[in-house]
Amino acid sequence: MAVRLMNGSPFTAGLGSAELGRKTMEVGVNTVRSPFDARSFINSPLYSDIKITFTCGTDKTTIHAHRMALHQSAYFAKAMDSAWAESGNAHLVIDGVRPDVGQAIVAFLYGADLEVPPNQLLPLLTTIDRLMMSDLEDVCSDHLHALLRPHNVLEIAAGIAESCPSMHRSWLNICSSFIGDNEEAIRKTDAFRSVSREDMMVMTAVRGPPIFTSPIPFLMHWLRAQREGIEGT
C-alpha cells in the first residue's frame, strides 16, 4: 500500500494557490487563474540551469532541474550558493540516494504529490533528513504512523536512529510508541529474530527518550530468539 503525501511543496503555495502549481490572483470579486503549472518543468531541459545525478550502488540517474525550485531545500541551497557552485559547475552529484527517491523528492519541490510505497519509507526518511527538508517532517510523521507494521518497525527504527540525526527524535517517538503497543506481535515476527546485533546496539543506545520502554526484557526476548534460531539451524 502506497501512501500519498498531498498538497505538493510550499513552492506552489508561494505561487499563491491551494491547487498544486497554479497561481490565483484576486481582482475585485473575480478570480483569474494562471495556466502556469510548475509540475510541467519536472525533469525538463526547458530553462533548466542545473542537473542532479543521484547514485546508489549501481543505480544512477541524471535529471534536469531549476535552481528556483531546488532552493526550498537547505541542502540544495547550500550546495548552489557555495563557491563550488558559483565557479560554474551546474551539476550536483548526490551519492547514496536511490534515484527513484531522489527524483520523487525533487518532483515534490515542483508541486507533485509524493507517493510512499512501504519499501521506500526508510530511504525516503533518510533522504529527507539528509536534504534538510524540515517542512516535510510533520507530513512524513503522519505517513510513518500509517506504514509501521510489526515486521518493519525495528528495521525502520534502527535506520532512523543511525541515519536521521536532524529529525530522528520525533520519528523515533512514533516508532517507540508503536513498539510499546505491539511488542508481543513484534516478537512473533521473523524480522524480530533476524535483527542484527549492530542494529540492536544502535537502538538501545538512543536516549532522551529511549526507543524501548523496558529495554532489558526486550533484549532478553531478542537474545532468546537469537539463541533459538542458532539452535534450530
PDB file of C-alpha atoms in Angstrom:
ATOM      1  CA  MET A   1       0.000   0.000   0.000  1.00  0.00           C
ATOM      2  CA  ALA A   2       1.467   3.313  -1.062  1.00  0.00           C
ATOM      3  CA  VAL A   3       0.679   6.427   0.963  1.00  0.00           C
ATOM      4  CA  ARG A   4       0.454   9.693  -0.907  1.00  0.00           C
ATOM      5  CA  LEU A   5       1.688  12.965   0.572  1.00  0.00           C
ATOM      6  CA  MET A   6      -0.730  15.523  -0.767  1.00  0.00           C
ATOM      7  CA  ASN A   7      -0.546  19.256  -1.478  1.00  0.00           C
ATOM      8  CA  GLY A   8       2.895  19.294  -3.025  1.00  0.00           C
ATOM      9  CA  SER A   9       5.600  21.635  -1.906  1.00  0.00           C
ATOM     10  CA  PRO A  10       5.479  25.113  -0.336  1.00  0.00           C
ATOM     11  CA  PHE A  11       6.811  26.306  -3.706  1.00  0.00           C
ATOM     12  CA  THR A  12       3.298  26.096  -5.136  1.00  0.00           C
ATOM     13  CA  ALA A  13       1.887  27.884  -2.092  1.00  0.00           C
ATOM     14  CA  GLY A  14       4.334  30.659  -2.836  1.00  0.00           C
ATOM     15  CA  LEU A  15       2.724  30.945  -6.244  1.00  0.00           C
ATOM     16  CA  GLY A  16      -0.472  31.856  -4.438  1.00  0.00           C
ATOM     17  CA  SER A  17      -2.835  28.908  -4.858  1.00  0.00           C
ATOM     18  CA  ALA A  18      -4.046  25.968  -2.832  1.00  0.00           C
ATOM     19  CA  GLU A  19      -4.219  23.994  -6.061  1.00  0.00           C
ATOM     20  CA  LEU A  20      -0.898  22.412  -6.990  1.00  0.00           C
ATOM     21  CA  GLY A  21       1.288  24.500  -9.210  1.00  0.00           C
ATOM     22  CA  ARG A  22      -1.313  27.140 -10.047  1.00  0.00           C
ATOM     23  CA  LYS A  23      -1.317  30.852  -9.364  1.00  0.00           C
ATOM     24  CA  THR A  24      -4.505  32.614  -8.306  1.00  0.00           C
ATOM     25  CA  MET A  25      -4.895  36.379  -8.408  1.00  0.00           C
ATOM     26  CA  GLU A  26      -7.776  38.232  -6.801  1.00  0.00           C
ATOM     27  CA  VAL A  27      -9.190  41.044  -8.951  1.00  0.00           C
ATOM     28  CA  GLY A  28     -12.201  42.555  -7.256  1.00  0.00           C
ATOM     29  CA  VAL A  29     -14.710  39.745  -6.896  1.00  0.00           C
ATOM     30  CA  ASN A  30     -13.288  37.804  -9.830  1.00  0.00           C
ATOM     31  CA  THR A  31     -10.589  35.142  -9.702  1.00  0.00           C
ATOM     32  CA  VAL A  32      -8.146  34.932 -12.579  1.00  0.00           C
ATOM     33  CA  ARG A  33      -6.257  31.645 -12.649  1.00  0.00           C
ATOM     34  CA  SER A  34      -2.931  31.466 -14.426  1.00  0.00           C
ATOM     35  CA  PRO A  35      -2.251  28.429 -16.629  1.00  0.00           C
ATOM     36  CA  PHE A  36       1.269  28.193 -15.217  1.00  0.00           C
ATOM     37  CA  ASP A  37       1.930  24.801 -13.609  1.00  0.00           C
ATOM     38  CA  ALA A  38       5.364  24.245 -12.059  1.00  0.00           C
ATOM     39  CA  ARG A  39       4.954  20.492 -12.445  1.00  0.00           C
ATOM     40  CA  SER A  40       5.373  20.825 -16.201  1.00  0.00           C
ATOM     41  CA  PHE A  41       9.020  21.681 -15.550  1.00  0.00           C
ATOM     42  CA  ILE A  42       9.815  18.445 -13.682  1.00  0.00           C
ATOM     43  CA  ASN A  43      12.960  16.974 -15.285  1.00  0.00           C
ATOM     44  CA  SER A  44      12.526  19.377 -18.185  1.00  0.00           C
ATOM     45  CA  PRO A  45      15.520  20.820 -20.060  1.00  0.00           C
ATOM     46  CA  LEU A  46      13.466  23.959 -20.734  1.00  0.00           C
ATOM     47  CA  TYR A  47      15.119  26.800 -18.762  1.00  0.00           C
ATOM     48  CA  SER A  48      16.975  24.203 -16.710  1.00  0.00           C
ATOM     49  CA  ASP A  49      20.029  25.770 -15.096  1.00  0.00           C
ATOM     50  CA  ILE A  50      21.329  22.766 -13.158  1.00  0.00           C
ATOM     51  CA  LYS A  51      21.487  18.973 -13.362  1.00  0.00           C
ATOM     52  CA  ILE A  52      21.343  16.491 -10.491  1.00  0.00           C
ATOM     53  CA  THR A  53      22.755  12.976 -10.528  1.00  0.00           C
ATOM     54  CA  PHE A  54      21.544  10.533  -7.875  1.00  0.00           C
ATOM     55  CA  THR A  55      23.643   7.411  -7.375  1.00  0.00           C
ATOM     56  CA  CYS A  56      23.103   4.408  -5.116  1.00  0.00           C
ATOM     57  CA  GLY A  57      25.196   1.333  -5.747  1.00  0.00           C
ATOM     58  CA  THR A  58      24.973   0.591  -9.451  1.00  0.00           C
ATOM     59  CA  ASP A  59      21.839   2.734  -9.914  1.00  0.00           C
ATOM     60  CA  LYS A  60      22.461   6.150 -11.408  1.00  0.00           C
ATOM     61  CA  THR A  61      20.090   8.766 -12.831  1.00  0.00           C
ATOM     62  CA  THR A  62      20.650  12.348 -14.008  1.00  0.00           C
ATOM     63  CA  ILE A  63      17.756  14.811 -14.189  1.00  0.00           C
ATOM     64  CA  HIS A  64      17.230  18.417 -15.248  1.00  0.00           C
ATOM     65  CA  ALA A  65      16.283  20.885 -12.517  1.00  0.00           C
ATOM     66  CA  HIS A  66      15.828  24.575 -11.781  1.00  0.00           C
ATOM     67  CA  ARG A  67      17.553  26.491  -9.008  1.00  0.00           C
ATOM     68  CA  MET A  68      14.392  28.411  -8.097  1.00  0.00           C
ATOM     69  CA  ALA A  69      12.643  25.163  -7.112  1.00  0.00           C
ATOM     70  CA  LEU A  70      15.662  23.482  -5.518  1.00  0.00           C
ATOM     71  CA  HIS A  71      16.349  26.473  -3.281  1.00  0.00           C
ATOM     72  CA  GLN A  72      13.492  25.340  -0.977  1.00  0.00           C
ATOM     73  CA  SER A  73      15.819  22.644   0.359  1.00  0.00           C
ATOM     74  CA  ALA A  74      18.559  23.910   2.676  1.00  0.00           C
ATOM     75  CA  TYR A  75      20.812  21.147   1.353  1.00  0.00           C
ATOM     76  CA  PHE A  76      20.427  22.191  -2.268  1.00  0.00           C
ATOM     77  CA  ALA A  77      20.562  25.892  -1.375  1.00  0.00           C
ATOM     78  CA  LYS A  78      23.881  25.461   0.411  1.00  0.00           C
ATOM     79  CA  ALA A  79      25.347  23.494  -2.483  1.00  0.00           C
ATOM     80  CA  MET A  80      24.168  26.001  -5.067  1.00  0.00           C
ATOM     81  CA  ASP A  81      25.236  29.039  -3.054  1.00  0.00           C
ATOM     82  CA  SER A  82      28.687  27.717  -2.277  1.00  0.00           C
ATOM     83  CA  ALA A  83      31.835  28.884  -4.007  1.00  0.00           C
ATOM     84  CA  TRP A  84      31.963  25.488  -5.707  1.00  0.00           C
ATOM     85  CA  ALA A  85      28.591  26.072  -7.342  1.00  0.00           C
ATOM     86  CA  GLU A  86      29.369  29.680  -8.196  1.00  0.00           C
ATOM     87  CA  SER A  87      32.515  28.602 -10.030  1.00  0.00           C
ATOM     88  CA  GLY A  88      30.283  27.487 -12.885  1.00  0.00           C
ATOM     89  CA  ASN A  89      29.706  23.848 -12.002  1.00  0.00           C
ATOM     90  CA  ALA A  90      25.978  23.429 -12.593  1.00  0.00           C
ATOM     91  CA  HIS A  91      25.904  19.720 -11.826  1.00  0.00           C
ATOM     92  CA  LEU A  92      25.193  18.262  -8.382  1.00  0.00           C
ATOM     93  CA  VAL A  93      26.178  14.634  -7.779  1.00  0.00           C
ATOM     94  CA  ILE A  94      24.483  13.115  -4.727  1.00  0.00           C
ATOM     95  CA  ASP A  95      25.801   9.708  -3.737  1.00  0.00           C
ATOM     96  CA  GLY A  96      23.903   7.245  -1.583  1.00  0.00           C
ATOM     97  CA  VAL A  97      20.405   8.372  -2.597  1.00  0.00           C
ATOM     98  CA  ARG A  98      18.173   5.987  -4.513  1.00  0.00           C
ATOM     99  CA  PRO A  99      17.338   7.579  -7.861  1.00  0.00           C
ATOM    100  CA  ASP A 100      13.603   6.867  -7.525  1.00  0.00           C
ATOM    101  CA  VAL A 101      13.512   8.508  -4.091  1.00  0.00           C
ATOM    102  CA  GLY A 102      15.655  11.470  -5.172  1.00  0.00           C
ATOM    103  CA  GLN A 103      13.510  12.089  -8.238  1.00  0.00           C
ATOM    104  CA  ALA A 104      10.302  11.873  -6.205  1.00  0.00           C
ATOM    105  CA  ILE A 105      11.557  14.447  -3.699  1.00  0.00           C
ATOM    106  CA  VAL A 106      12.696  16.833  -6.444  1.00  0.00           C
ATOM    107  CA  ALA A 107       9.298  16.459  -8.142  1.00  0.00           C
ATOM    108  CA  PHE A 108       7.648  17.323  -4.813  1.00  0.00           C
ATOM    109  CA  LEU A 109       9.538  20.622  -4.857  1.00  0.00           C
ATOM    110  CA  TYR A 110       7.704  21.412  -8.084  1.00  0.00           C
ATOM    111  CA  GLY A 111       4.304  20.680  -6.535  1.00  0.00           C
ATOM    112  CA  ALA A 112       3.844  16.994  -7.373  1.00  0.00           C
ATOM    113  CA  ASP A 113       2.286  14.561  -4.906  1.00  0.00           C
ATOM    114  CA  LEU A 114       4.751  12.252  -3.200  1.00  0.00           C
ATOM    115  CA  GLU A 115       3.714   8.607  -3.076  1.00  0.00           C
ATOM    116  CA  VAL A 116       5.363   6.478  -0.404  1.00  0.00           C
ATOM    117  CA  PRO A 117       5.384   2.695  -1.001  1.00  0.00           C
ATOM    118  CA  PRO A 118       6.362   0.735   2.127  1.00  0.00           C
ATOM    119  CA  ASN A 119       9.720  -0.276   0.630  1.00  0.00           C
ATOM    120  CA  GLN A 120      10.583   3.395   0.066  1.00  0.00           C
ATOM    121  CA  LEU A 121       9.713   4.650   3.545  1.00  0.00           C
ATOM    122  CA  LEU A 122      13.129   4.340   5.180  1.00  0.00           C
ATOM    123  CA  PRO A 123      15.097   5.569   2.123  1.00  0.00           C
ATOM    124  CA  LEU A 124      12.663   8.483   1.905  1.00  0.00           C
ATOM    125  CA  LEU A 125      13.063   9.436   5.577  1.00  0.00           C
ATOM    126  CA  THR A 126      16.854   9.265   5.485  1.00  0.00           C
ATOM    127  CA  THR A 127      16.972  11.302   2.273  1.00  0.00           C
ATOM    128  CA  ILE A 128      14.616  13.973   3.630  1.00  0.00           C
ATOM    129  CA  ASP A 129      16.770  14.236   6.749  1.00  0.00           C
ATOM    130  CA  ARG A 130      19.958  14.464   4.672  1.00  0.00           C
ATOM    131  CA  LEU A 131      18.480  17.153   2.388  1.00  0.00           C
ATOM    132  CA  MET A 132      17.297  19.063   5.479  1.00  0.00           C
ATOM    133  CA  MET A 133      13.709  19.348   4.249  1.00  0.00           C
ATOM    134  CA  SER A 134      12.285  20.086   7.692  1.00  0.00           C
ATOM    135  CA  ASP A 135       8.981  21.211   6.182  1.00  0.00           C
ATOM    136  CA  LEU A 136       8.305  17.544   5.389  1.00  0.00           C
ATOM    137  CA  GLU A 137       8.973  16.306   8.938  1.00  0.00           C
ATOM    138  CA  ASP A 138       5.386  16.506  10.176  1.00  0.00           C
ATOM    139  CA  VAL A 139       3.919  15.208   6.924  1.00  0.00           C
ATOM    140  CA  CYS A 140       6.256  12.211   6.980  1.00  0.00           C
ATOM    141  CA  SER A 141       5.345  11.593  10.610  1.00  0.00           C
ATOM    142  CA  ASP A 142       1.720  11.056   9.587  1.00  0.00           C
ATOM    143  CA  HIS A 143       2.720   8.525   6.963  1.00  0.00           C
ATOM    144  CA  LEU A 144       5.175   6.815   9.259  1.00  0.00           C
ATOM    145  CA  HIS A 145       2.181   6.169  11.518  1.00  0.00           C
ATOM    146  CA  ALA A 146       0.295   4.707   8.554  1.00  0.00           C
ATOM    147  CA  LEU A 147       3.047   2.394   7.301  1.00  0.00           C
ATOM    148  CA  LEU A 148       4.508   0.941  10.513  1.00  0.00           C
ATOM    149  CA  ARG A 149       3.904  -2.771  10.972  1.00  0.00           C
ATOM    150  CA  PRO A 150       5.242  -5.362  13.465  1.00  0.00           C
ATOM    151  CA  HIS A 151       7.508  -6.806  10.760  1.00  0.00           C
ATOM    152  CA  ASN A 152       9.146  -3.493   9.728  1.00  0.00           C
ATOM    153  CA  VAL A 153       9.216  -1.223  12.773  1.00  0.00           C
ATOM    154  CA  LEU A 154      12.588  -2.392  14.139  1.00  0.00           C
ATOM    155  CA  GLU A 155      14.348  -2.015  10.791  1.00  0.00           C
ATOM    156  CA  ILE A 156      12.870   1.458  10.369  1.00  0.00           C
ATOM    157  CA  ALA A 157      13.677   2.493  13.950  1.00  0.00           C
ATOM    158  CA  ALA A 158      17.297   1.365  13.569  1.00  0.00           C
ATOM    159  CA  GLY A 159      17.598   3.165  10.242  1.00  0.00           C
ATOM    160  CA  ILE A 160      16.195   6.395  11.663  1.00  0.00           C
ATOM    161  CA  ALA A 161      18.433   6.203  14.746  1.00  0.00           C
ATOM    162  CA  GLU A 162      21.515   5.698  12.586  1.00  0.00           C
ATOM    163  CA  SER A 163      20.820   7.895   9.572  1.00  0.00           C
ATOM    164  CA  CYS A 164      18.396  10.672  10.571  1.00  0.00           C
ATOM    165  CA  PRO A 165      20.275  12.861  13.068  1.00  0.00           C
ATOM    166  CA  SER A 166      18.250  16.007  12.357  1.00  0.00           C
ATOM    167  CA  MET A 167      14.740  14.604  12.674  1.00  0.00           C
ATOM    168  CA  HIS A 168      15.218  11.319  14.485  1.00  0.00           C
ATOM    169  CA  ARG A 169      13.645  12.366  17.784  1.00  0.00           C
ATOM    170  CA  SER A 170      10.099  12.937  16.519  1.00  0.00           C
ATOM    171  CA  TRP A 171      10.193   9.920  14.200  1.00  0.00           C
ATOM    172  CA  LEU A 172      11.695   7.639  16.853  1.00  0.00           C
ATOM    173  CA  ASN A 173       8.969   8.654  19.286  1.00  0.00           C
ATOM    174  CA  ILE A 174       6.457   7.285  16.810  1.00  0.00           C
ATOM    175  CA  CYS A 175       8.402   4.031  16.487  1.00  0.00           C
ATOM    176  CA  SER A 176       8.772   3.757  20.256  1.00  0.00           C
ATOM    177  CA  SER A 177       5.042   4.183  20.804  1.00  0.00           C
ATOM    178  CA  PHE A 178       4.272   1.548  18.160  1.00  0.00           C
ATOM    179  CA  ILE A 179       6.768  -0.902  19.682  1.00  0.00           C
ATOM    180  CA  GLY A 180       5.301  -0.405  23.148  1.00  0.00           C
ATOM    181  CA  ASP A 181       1.773  -1.073  21.875  1.00  0.00           C
ATOM    182  CA  ASN A 182       2.699  -4.059  19.704  1.00  0.00           C
ATOM    183  CA  GLU A 183       5.643  -5.730  21.456  1.00  0.00           C
ATOM    184  CA  GLU A 184       4.079  -9.191  21.595  1.00  0.00           C
ATOM    185  CA  ALA A 185       3.214  -9.134  17.873  1.00  0.00           C
ATOM    186  CA  ILE A 186       6.710  -7.879  17.036  1.00  0.00           C
ATOM    187  CA  ARG A 187       8.345 -10.749  18.961  1.00  0.00           C
ATOM    188  CA  LYS A 188       6.433 -13.266  16.823  1.00  0.00           C
ATOM    189  CA  THR A 189       7.835 -11.968  13.511  1.00  0.00           C
ATOM    190  CA  ASP A 190      10.793 -13.354  11.590  1.00  0.00           C
ATOM    191  CA  ALA A 191      12.087  -9.784  11.451  1.00  0.00           C
ATOM    192  CA  PHE A 192      12.493  -9.764  15.250  1.00  0.00           C
ATOM    193  CA  ARG A 193      14.643 -12.885  15.166  1.00  0.00           C
ATOM    194  CA  SER A 194      16.763 -11.511  12.328  1.00  0.00           C
ATOM    195  CA  VAL A 195      17.584  -8.112  13.864  1.00  0.00           C
ATOM    196  CA  SER A 196      21.358  -7.791  13.765  1.00  0.00           C
ATOM    197  CA  ARG A 197      23.485  -7.133  16.826  1.00  0.00           C
ATOM    198  CA  GLU A 198      24.599  -3.830  15.265  1.00  0.00           C
ATOM    199  CA  ASP A 199      21.021  -2.621  14.752  1.00  0.00           C
ATOM    200  CA  MET A 200      20.047  -3.637  18.279  1.00  0.00           C
ATOM    201  CA  MET A 201      23.031  -1.731  19.692  1.00  0.00           C
ATOM    202  CA  VAL A 202      22.064   1.357  17.679  1.00  0.00           C
ATOM    203  CA  MET A 203      18.508   1.248  19.030  1.00  0.00           C
ATOM    204  CA  THR A 204      19.424   0.594  22.658  1.00  0.00           C
ATOM    205  CA  ALA A 205      21.953   3.442  22.553  1.00  0.00           C
ATOM    206  CA  VAL A 206      19.218   6.021  21.909  1.00  0.00           C
ATOM    207  CA  ARG A 207      18.491   8.229  24.903  1.00  0.00           C
ATOM    208  CA  GLY A 208      16.058  11.024  25.654  1.00  0.00           C
ATOM    209  CA  PRO A 209      13.718   9.182  25.414  1.00  0.00           C
ATOM    210  CA  PRO A 210      14.805   5.580  24.725  1.00  0.00           C
ATOM    211  CA  ILE A 211      13.176   3.575  21.940  1.00  0.00           C
ATOM    212  CA  PHE A 212      12.233   0.686  24.239  1.00  0.00           C
ATOM    213  CA  THR A 213      10.075   1.353  27.301  1.00  0.00           C
ATOM    214  CA  SER A 214      11.564  -1.705  29.036  1.00  0.00           C
ATOM    215  CA  PRO A 215      14.860  -2.351  27.241  1.00  0.00           C
ATOM    216  CA  ILE A 216      16.141  -5.188  29.441  1.00  0.00           C
ATOM    217  CA  PRO A 217      13.119  -7.515  28.975  1.00  0.00           C
ATOM    218  CA  PHE A 218      13.047  -6.663  25.275  1.00  0.00           C
ATOM    219  CA  LEU A 219      16.745  -7.534  24.917  1.00  0.00           C
ATOM    220  CA  MET A 220      16.250 -10.785  26.833  1.00  0.00           C
ATOM    221  CA  HIS A 221      13.472 -11.829  24.445  1.00  0.00           C
ATOM    222  CA  TRP A 222      15.699 -10.925  21.480  1.00  0.00           C
ATOM    223  CA  LEU A 223      18.670 -12.891  22.849  1.00  0.00           C
ATOM    224  CA  ARG A 224      16.427 -15.907  23.442  1.00  0.00           C
ATOM    225  CA  ALA A 225      15.116 -15.655  19.871  1.00  0.00           C
ATOM    226  CA  GLN A 226      18.690 -15.413  18.583  1.00  0.00           C
ATOM    227  CA  ARG A 227      19.707 -18.500  20.558  1.00  0.00           C
ATOM    228  CA  GLU A 228      16.690 -20.483  19.394  1.00  0.00           C
ATOM    229  CA  GLY A 229      17.434 -19.501  15.815  1.00  0.00           C
ATOM    230  CA  ILE A 230      21.035 -20.738  16.102  1.00  0.00           C
ATOM    231  CA  GLU A 231      19.974 -23.990  17.760  1.00  0.00           C
ATOM    232  CA  GLY A 232      17.366 -24.597  15.077  1.00  0.00           C
ATOM    233  CA  THR A 233      19.814 -24.341  12.176  1.00  0.00           C
TER     234      THR A 233
END
